[in-house]
mmCIF file of C-alpha atoms in Angstrom:
data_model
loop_
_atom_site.group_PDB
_atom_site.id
_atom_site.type_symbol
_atom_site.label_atom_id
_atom_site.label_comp_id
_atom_site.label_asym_id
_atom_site.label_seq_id
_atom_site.Cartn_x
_atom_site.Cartn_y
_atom_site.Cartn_z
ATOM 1 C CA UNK V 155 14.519 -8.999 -3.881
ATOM 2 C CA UNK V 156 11.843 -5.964 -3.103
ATOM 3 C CA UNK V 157 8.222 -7.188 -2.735
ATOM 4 C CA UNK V 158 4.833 -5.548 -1.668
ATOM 5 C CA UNK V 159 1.730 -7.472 -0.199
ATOM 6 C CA UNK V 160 -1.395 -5.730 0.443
ATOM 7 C CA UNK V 161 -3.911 -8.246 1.741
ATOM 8 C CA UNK V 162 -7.366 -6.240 1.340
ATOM 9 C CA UNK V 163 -8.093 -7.015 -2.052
ATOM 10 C CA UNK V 164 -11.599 -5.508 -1.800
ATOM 11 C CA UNK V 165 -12.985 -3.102 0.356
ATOM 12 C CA UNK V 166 -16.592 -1.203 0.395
ATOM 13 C CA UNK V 167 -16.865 1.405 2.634
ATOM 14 C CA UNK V 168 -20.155 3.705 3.077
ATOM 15 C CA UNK V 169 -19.339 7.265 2.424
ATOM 16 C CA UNK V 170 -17.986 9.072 5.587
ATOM 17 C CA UNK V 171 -16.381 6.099 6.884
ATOM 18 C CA UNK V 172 -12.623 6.095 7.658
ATOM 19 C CA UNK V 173 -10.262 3.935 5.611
ATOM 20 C CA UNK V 174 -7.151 1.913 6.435
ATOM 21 C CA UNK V 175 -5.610 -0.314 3.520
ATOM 22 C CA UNK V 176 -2.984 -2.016 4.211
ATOM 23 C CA UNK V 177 0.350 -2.491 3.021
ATOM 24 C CA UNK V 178 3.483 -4.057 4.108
ATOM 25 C CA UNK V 179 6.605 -4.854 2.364
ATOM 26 C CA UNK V 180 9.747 -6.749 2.035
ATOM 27 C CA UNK V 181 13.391 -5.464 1.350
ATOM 28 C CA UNK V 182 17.087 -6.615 3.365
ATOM 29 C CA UNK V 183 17.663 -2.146 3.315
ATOM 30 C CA UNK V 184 16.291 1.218 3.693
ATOM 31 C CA UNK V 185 13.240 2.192 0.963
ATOM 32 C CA UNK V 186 11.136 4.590 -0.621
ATOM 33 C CA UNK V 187 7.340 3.590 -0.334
ATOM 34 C CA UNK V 188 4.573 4.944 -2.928
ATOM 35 C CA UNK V 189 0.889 4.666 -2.669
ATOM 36 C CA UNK V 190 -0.768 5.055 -6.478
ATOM 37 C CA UNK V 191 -4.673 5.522 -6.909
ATOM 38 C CA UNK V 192 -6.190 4.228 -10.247
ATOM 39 C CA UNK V 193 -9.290 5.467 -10.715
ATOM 40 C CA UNK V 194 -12.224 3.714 -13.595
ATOM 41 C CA UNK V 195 -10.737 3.532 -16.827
ATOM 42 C CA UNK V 196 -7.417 6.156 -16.043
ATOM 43 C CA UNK V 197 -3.975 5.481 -15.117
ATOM 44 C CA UNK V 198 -1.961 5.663 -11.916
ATOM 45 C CA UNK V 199 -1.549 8.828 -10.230
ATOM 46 C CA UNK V 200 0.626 9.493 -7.149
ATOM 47 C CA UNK V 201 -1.083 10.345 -4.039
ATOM 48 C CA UNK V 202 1.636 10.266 -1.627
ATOM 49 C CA UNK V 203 5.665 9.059 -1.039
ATOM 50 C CA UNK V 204 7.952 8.062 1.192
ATOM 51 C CA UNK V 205 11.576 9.062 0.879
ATOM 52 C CA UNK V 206 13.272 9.569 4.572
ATOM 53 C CA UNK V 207 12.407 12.231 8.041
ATOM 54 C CA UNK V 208 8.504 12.321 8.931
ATOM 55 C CA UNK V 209 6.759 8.440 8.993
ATOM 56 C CA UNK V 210 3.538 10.366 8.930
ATOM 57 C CA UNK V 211 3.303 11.644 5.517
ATOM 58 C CA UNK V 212 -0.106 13.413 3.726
ATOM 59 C CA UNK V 213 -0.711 13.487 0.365
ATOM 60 C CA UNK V 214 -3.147 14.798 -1.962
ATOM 61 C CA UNK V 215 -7.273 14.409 -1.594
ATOM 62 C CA UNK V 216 -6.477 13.943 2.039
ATOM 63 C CA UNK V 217 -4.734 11.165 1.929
ATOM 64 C CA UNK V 218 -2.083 9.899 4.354
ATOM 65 C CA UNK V 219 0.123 6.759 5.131
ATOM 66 C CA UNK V 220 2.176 5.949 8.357
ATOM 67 C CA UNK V 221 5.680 3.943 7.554
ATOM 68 C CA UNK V 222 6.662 1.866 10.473
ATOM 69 C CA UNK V 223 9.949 0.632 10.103
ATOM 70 C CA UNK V 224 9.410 -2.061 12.710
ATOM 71 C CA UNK V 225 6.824 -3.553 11.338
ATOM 72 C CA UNK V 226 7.213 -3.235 7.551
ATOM 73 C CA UNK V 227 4.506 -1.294 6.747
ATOM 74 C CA UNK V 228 3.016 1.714 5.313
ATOM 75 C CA UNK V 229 -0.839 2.106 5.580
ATOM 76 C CA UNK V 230 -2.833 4.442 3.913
ATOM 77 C CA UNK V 231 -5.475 6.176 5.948
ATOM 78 C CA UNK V 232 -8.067 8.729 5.443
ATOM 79 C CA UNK V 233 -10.842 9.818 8.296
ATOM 80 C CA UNK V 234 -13.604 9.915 5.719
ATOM 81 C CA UNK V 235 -14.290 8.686 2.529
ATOM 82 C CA UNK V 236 -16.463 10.589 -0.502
ATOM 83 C CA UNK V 237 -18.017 8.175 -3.140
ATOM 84 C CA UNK V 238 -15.492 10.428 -5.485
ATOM 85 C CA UNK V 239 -12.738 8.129 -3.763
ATOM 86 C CA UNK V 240 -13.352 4.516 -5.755
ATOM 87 C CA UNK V 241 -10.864 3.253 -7.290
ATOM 88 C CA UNK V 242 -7.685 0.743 -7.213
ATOM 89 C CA UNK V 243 -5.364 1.890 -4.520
ATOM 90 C CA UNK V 244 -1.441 0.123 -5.320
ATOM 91 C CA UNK V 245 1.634 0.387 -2.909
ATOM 92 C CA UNK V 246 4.901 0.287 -3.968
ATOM 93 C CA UNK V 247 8.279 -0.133 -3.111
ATOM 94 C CA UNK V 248 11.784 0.864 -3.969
ATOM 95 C CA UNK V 249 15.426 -0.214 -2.365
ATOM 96 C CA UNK V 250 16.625 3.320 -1.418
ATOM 97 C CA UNK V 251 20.519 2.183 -2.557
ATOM 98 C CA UNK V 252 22.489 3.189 -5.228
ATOM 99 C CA UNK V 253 21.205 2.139 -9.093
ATOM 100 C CA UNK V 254 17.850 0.524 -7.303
ATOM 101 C CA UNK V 255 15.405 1.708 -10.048
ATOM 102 C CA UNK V 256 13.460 -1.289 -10.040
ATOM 103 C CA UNK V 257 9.273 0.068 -8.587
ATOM 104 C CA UNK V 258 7.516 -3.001 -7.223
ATOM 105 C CA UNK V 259 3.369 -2.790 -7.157
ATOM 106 C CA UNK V 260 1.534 -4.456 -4.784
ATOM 107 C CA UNK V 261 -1.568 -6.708 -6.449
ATOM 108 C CA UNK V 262 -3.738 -3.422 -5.348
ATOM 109 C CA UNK V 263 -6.761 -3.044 -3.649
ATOM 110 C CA UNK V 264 -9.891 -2.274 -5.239
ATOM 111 C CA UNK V 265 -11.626 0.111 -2.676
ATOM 112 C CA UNK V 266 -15.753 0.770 -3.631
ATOM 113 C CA UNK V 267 -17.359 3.745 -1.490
ATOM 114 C CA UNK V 268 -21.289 3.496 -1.177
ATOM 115 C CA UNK V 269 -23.247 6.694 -1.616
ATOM 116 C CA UNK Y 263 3.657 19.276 -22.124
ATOM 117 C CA UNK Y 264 1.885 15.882 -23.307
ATOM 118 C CA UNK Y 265 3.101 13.831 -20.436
ATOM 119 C CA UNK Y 266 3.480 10.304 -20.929
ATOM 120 C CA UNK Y 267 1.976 8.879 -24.477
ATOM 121 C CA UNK Y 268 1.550 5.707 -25.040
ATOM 122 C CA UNK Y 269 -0.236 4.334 -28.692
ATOM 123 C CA UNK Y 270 -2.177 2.247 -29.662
ATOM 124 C CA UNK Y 271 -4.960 2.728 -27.531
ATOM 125 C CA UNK Y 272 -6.372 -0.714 -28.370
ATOM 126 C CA UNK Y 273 -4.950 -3.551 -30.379
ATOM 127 C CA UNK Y 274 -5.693 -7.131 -31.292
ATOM 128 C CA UNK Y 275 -3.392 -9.364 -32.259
ATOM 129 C CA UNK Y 276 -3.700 -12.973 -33.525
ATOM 130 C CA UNK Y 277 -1.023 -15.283 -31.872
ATOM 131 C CA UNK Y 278 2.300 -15.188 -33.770
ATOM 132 C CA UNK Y 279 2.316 -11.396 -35.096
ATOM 133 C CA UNK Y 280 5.154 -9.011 -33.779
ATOM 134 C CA UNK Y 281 4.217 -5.739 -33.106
ATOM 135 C CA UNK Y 282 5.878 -2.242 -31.322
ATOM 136 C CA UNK Y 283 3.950 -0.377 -28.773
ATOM 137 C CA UNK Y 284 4.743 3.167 -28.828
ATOM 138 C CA UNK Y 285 5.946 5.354 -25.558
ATOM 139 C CA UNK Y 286 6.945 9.061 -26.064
ATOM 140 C CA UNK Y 287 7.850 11.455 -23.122
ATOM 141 C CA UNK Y 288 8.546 15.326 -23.325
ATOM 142 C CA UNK Y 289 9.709 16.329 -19.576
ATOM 143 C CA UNK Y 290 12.990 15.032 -20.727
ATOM 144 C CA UNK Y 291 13.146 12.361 -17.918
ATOM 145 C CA UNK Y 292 16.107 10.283 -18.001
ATOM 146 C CA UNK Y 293 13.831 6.880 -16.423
ATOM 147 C CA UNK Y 294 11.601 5.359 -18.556
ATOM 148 C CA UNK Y 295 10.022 1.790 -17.783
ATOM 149 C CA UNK Y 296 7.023 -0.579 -18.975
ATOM 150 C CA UNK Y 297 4.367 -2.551 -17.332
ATOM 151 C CA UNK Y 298 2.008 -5.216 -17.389
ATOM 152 C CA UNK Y 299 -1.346 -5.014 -15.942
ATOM 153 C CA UNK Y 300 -3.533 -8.173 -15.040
ATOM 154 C CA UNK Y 301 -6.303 -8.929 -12.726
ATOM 155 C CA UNK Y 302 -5.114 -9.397 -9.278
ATOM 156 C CA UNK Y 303 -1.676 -9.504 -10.085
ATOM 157 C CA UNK Y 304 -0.957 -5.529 -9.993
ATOM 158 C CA UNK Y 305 1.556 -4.012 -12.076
ATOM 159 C CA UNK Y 306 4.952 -6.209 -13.064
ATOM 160 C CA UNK Y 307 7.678 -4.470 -14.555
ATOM 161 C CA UNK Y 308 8.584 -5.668 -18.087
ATOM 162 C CA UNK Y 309 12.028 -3.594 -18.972
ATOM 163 C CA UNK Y 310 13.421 -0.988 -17.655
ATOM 164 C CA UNK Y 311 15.500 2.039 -19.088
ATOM 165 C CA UNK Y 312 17.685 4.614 -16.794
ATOM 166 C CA UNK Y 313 19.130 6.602 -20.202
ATOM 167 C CA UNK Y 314 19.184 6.663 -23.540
ATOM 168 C CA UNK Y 315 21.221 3.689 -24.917
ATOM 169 C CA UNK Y 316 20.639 1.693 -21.533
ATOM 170 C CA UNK Y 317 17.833 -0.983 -20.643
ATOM 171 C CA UNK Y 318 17.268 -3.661 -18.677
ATOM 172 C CA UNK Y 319 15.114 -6.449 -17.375
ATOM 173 C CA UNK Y 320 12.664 -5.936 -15.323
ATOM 174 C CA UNK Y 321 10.043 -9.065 -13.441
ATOM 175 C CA UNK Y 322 8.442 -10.469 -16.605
ATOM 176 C CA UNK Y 323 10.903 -9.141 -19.383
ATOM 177 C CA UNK Y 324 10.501 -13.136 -21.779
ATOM 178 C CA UNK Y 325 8.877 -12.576 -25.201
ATOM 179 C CA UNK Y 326 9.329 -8.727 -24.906
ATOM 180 C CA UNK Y 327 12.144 -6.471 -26.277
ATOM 181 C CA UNK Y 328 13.046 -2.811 -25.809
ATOM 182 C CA UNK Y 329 15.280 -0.399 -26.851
ATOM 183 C CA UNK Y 330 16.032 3.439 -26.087
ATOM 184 C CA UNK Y 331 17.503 5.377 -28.575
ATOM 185 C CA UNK Y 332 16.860 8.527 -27.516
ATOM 186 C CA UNK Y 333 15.901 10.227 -24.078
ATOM 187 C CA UNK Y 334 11.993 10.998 -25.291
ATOM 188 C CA UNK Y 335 11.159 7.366 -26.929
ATOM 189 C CA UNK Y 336 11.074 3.998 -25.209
ATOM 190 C CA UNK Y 337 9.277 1.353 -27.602
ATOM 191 C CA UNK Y 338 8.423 -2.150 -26.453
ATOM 192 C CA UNK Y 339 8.469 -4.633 -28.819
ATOM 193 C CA UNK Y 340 6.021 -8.097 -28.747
ATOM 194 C CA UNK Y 341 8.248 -10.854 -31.054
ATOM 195 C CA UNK Y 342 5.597 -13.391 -31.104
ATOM 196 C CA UNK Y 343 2.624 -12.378 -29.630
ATOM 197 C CA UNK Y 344 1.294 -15.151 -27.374
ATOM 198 C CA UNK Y 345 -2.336 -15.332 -25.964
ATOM 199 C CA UNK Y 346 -0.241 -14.808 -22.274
ATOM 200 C CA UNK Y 347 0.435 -11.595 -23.368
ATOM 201 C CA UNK Y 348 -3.015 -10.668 -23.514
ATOM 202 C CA UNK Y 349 -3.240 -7.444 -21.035
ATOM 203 C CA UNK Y 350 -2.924 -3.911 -20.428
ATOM 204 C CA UNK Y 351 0.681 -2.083 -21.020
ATOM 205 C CA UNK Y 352 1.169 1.082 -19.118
ATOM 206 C CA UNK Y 353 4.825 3.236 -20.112
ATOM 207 C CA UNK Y 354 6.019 5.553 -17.152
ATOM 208 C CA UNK Y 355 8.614 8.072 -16.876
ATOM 209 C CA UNK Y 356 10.144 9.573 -13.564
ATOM 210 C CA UNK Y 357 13.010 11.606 -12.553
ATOM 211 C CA UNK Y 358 15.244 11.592 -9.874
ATOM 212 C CA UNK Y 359 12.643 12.215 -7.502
ATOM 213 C CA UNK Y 360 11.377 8.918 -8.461
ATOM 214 C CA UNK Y 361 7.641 10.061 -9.220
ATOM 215 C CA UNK Y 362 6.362 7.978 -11.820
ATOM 216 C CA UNK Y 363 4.094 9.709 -14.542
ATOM 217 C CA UNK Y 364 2.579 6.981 -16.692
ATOM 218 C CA UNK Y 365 0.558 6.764 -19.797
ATOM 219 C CA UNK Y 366 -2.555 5.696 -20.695
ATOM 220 C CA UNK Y 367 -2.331 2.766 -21.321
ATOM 221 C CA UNK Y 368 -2.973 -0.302 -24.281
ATOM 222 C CA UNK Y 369 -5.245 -2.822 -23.968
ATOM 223 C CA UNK Y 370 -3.608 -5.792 -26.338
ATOM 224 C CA UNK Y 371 -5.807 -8.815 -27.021
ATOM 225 C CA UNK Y 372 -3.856 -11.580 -28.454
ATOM 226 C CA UNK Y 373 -6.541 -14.560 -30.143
#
C-alpha cells in the first residue's frame, strides 16, 4: 500500500522567507508525486508533478519540489514567500504501474505567511 | 467548460437520511473519484471510477455507494447518514496525465 507523511503540520513564515515543506512517502515501486495548494475556502489546485527524467521539477507561482529516490522524498521549496502564498499545501502519491489509479494525500500542511 | 461540479454546496442531514451528492464533469475525462476531507487527516479516497460502468473502493468506501453510468456523472450516495460522515466531499476528474481537477466541494453536517 501507497502512503504520504508530511510532518510540518503548521508552518508561519514572515514574508520573504524561503520555504521547505516536507514530504516523504511510501510505495514497494516507481511513482508519480503531486504537490496540491488549497487556498481559504477553494479547492485543490495543482502546482507541480512528478512523472519520470528531471528530480528538480518547477511549477506554477514559483514553486518547486526535489524527488530523491534515495530517500523517499519530494520537498517543496520556494526562495521567498508573498503573504498571497497561505494556504494548505498536500503531497500526494501514485504507484506508477499498470491500473494504479488510486491518489494518496498526505494530512497537509497548513503554511501561514506574515505580512 | 464548467470543470468539475459538485452540488449541494451545503447540506445538513439528521442521522439516518440517505441522500446523493451530485458530481458532473464536461472535459470528457474517463477518471472520476470522491473524497473526504477532515481536519488533520487530509484527503481519503472514498470510491473510485476509471470509466463509465466501472467503480471501485477506494480508503474509506463503508456507508457510501457510487455508481457511473455515464462518462460526465459520478454520484455518491450516503445510505444512512451517520454523524461520522460529517465532513467536506470534494469530486475530481483527471485524465491520463493524471492531473486531478476537483470541485468545489460540500460541506455535509450530519446531527
Amino acid at each position: 500500500a501507497q502512503s504520504v507523511s508530511q510532518h510540518n503540520h503548521h508552518v508561519i513564515l514572515s514574508e520573504a522567507a524561503s520555504l521547505e515543506l516536507g514530504c516523504n512517502y511510501s510505495y514497494g515501486g516507481t511513482v508519480n508525486l503531486f504537490w496540491y495548494v488549497q487556498y481559504p475556502g477553494q479547492h485543490l489546485q495543482l502546482l507541480l508533478k512528478y512523472f519520470s527524467g528531471d528530480p528538480l521539477v518547477k511549477g506554477i507561482k514559483g514553486f518547486e519540489a526535489e524527488f530523491i529516490k534515495s530517500k523517499f522524498s519530494f520537498n517543496l521549496r520556494k526562495p521567498s514567500v508573498q503573504w498571497s502564498d497561505t494556504a494548505e499545501y498536500f503531497c500526494a502519491v501514485k504507484g506508477s504501474n499498470f491500473g494504479n489509479e488510486k491518489l494518496t494525500f498526505g494530512t497537509g500542511t497548513r503554511l501561514t505567511i506574515i505580512p | 467548460n464548467a470543470g468539475v461540479t459538485q452540488t449541494p454546496k451545503f447540506q445538513v442531514l439528521k442521522t439516518g437520511q440517505s441522500m446523493t451528492l451530485q458530481c458532473a464533469q464536461d472535459m470528457n475525462h474517463e477518471y472520476m473519484s470522491w473524497y473526504r476531507q477532515d481536519p488533520g487527516m487530509g484527503l481519503r479516497l472514498i470510491h473510485y471510477s476509471v470509466g463509465a460502468g466501472i467503480t471501485d473502493q477506494g480508503e474509506v468506501p463503508n456507508g457510501y455507494n457510487v455508481s457511473r453510468s455515464t462518462t460526465e456523472d459520478f454520484p455518491l450516495r450516503l445510505l444512512s447518514a451517520a454523524p461520522s460522515q460529517t465532513s467536506v466531499y470534494f469530486c475530481a476528474s483527471w485524465d491520463s496525465l493524471y492531473e486531478q481537477y476537483f470541485g468545489p466541494g460540500t460541506r455535509l453536517t450530519v446531527t
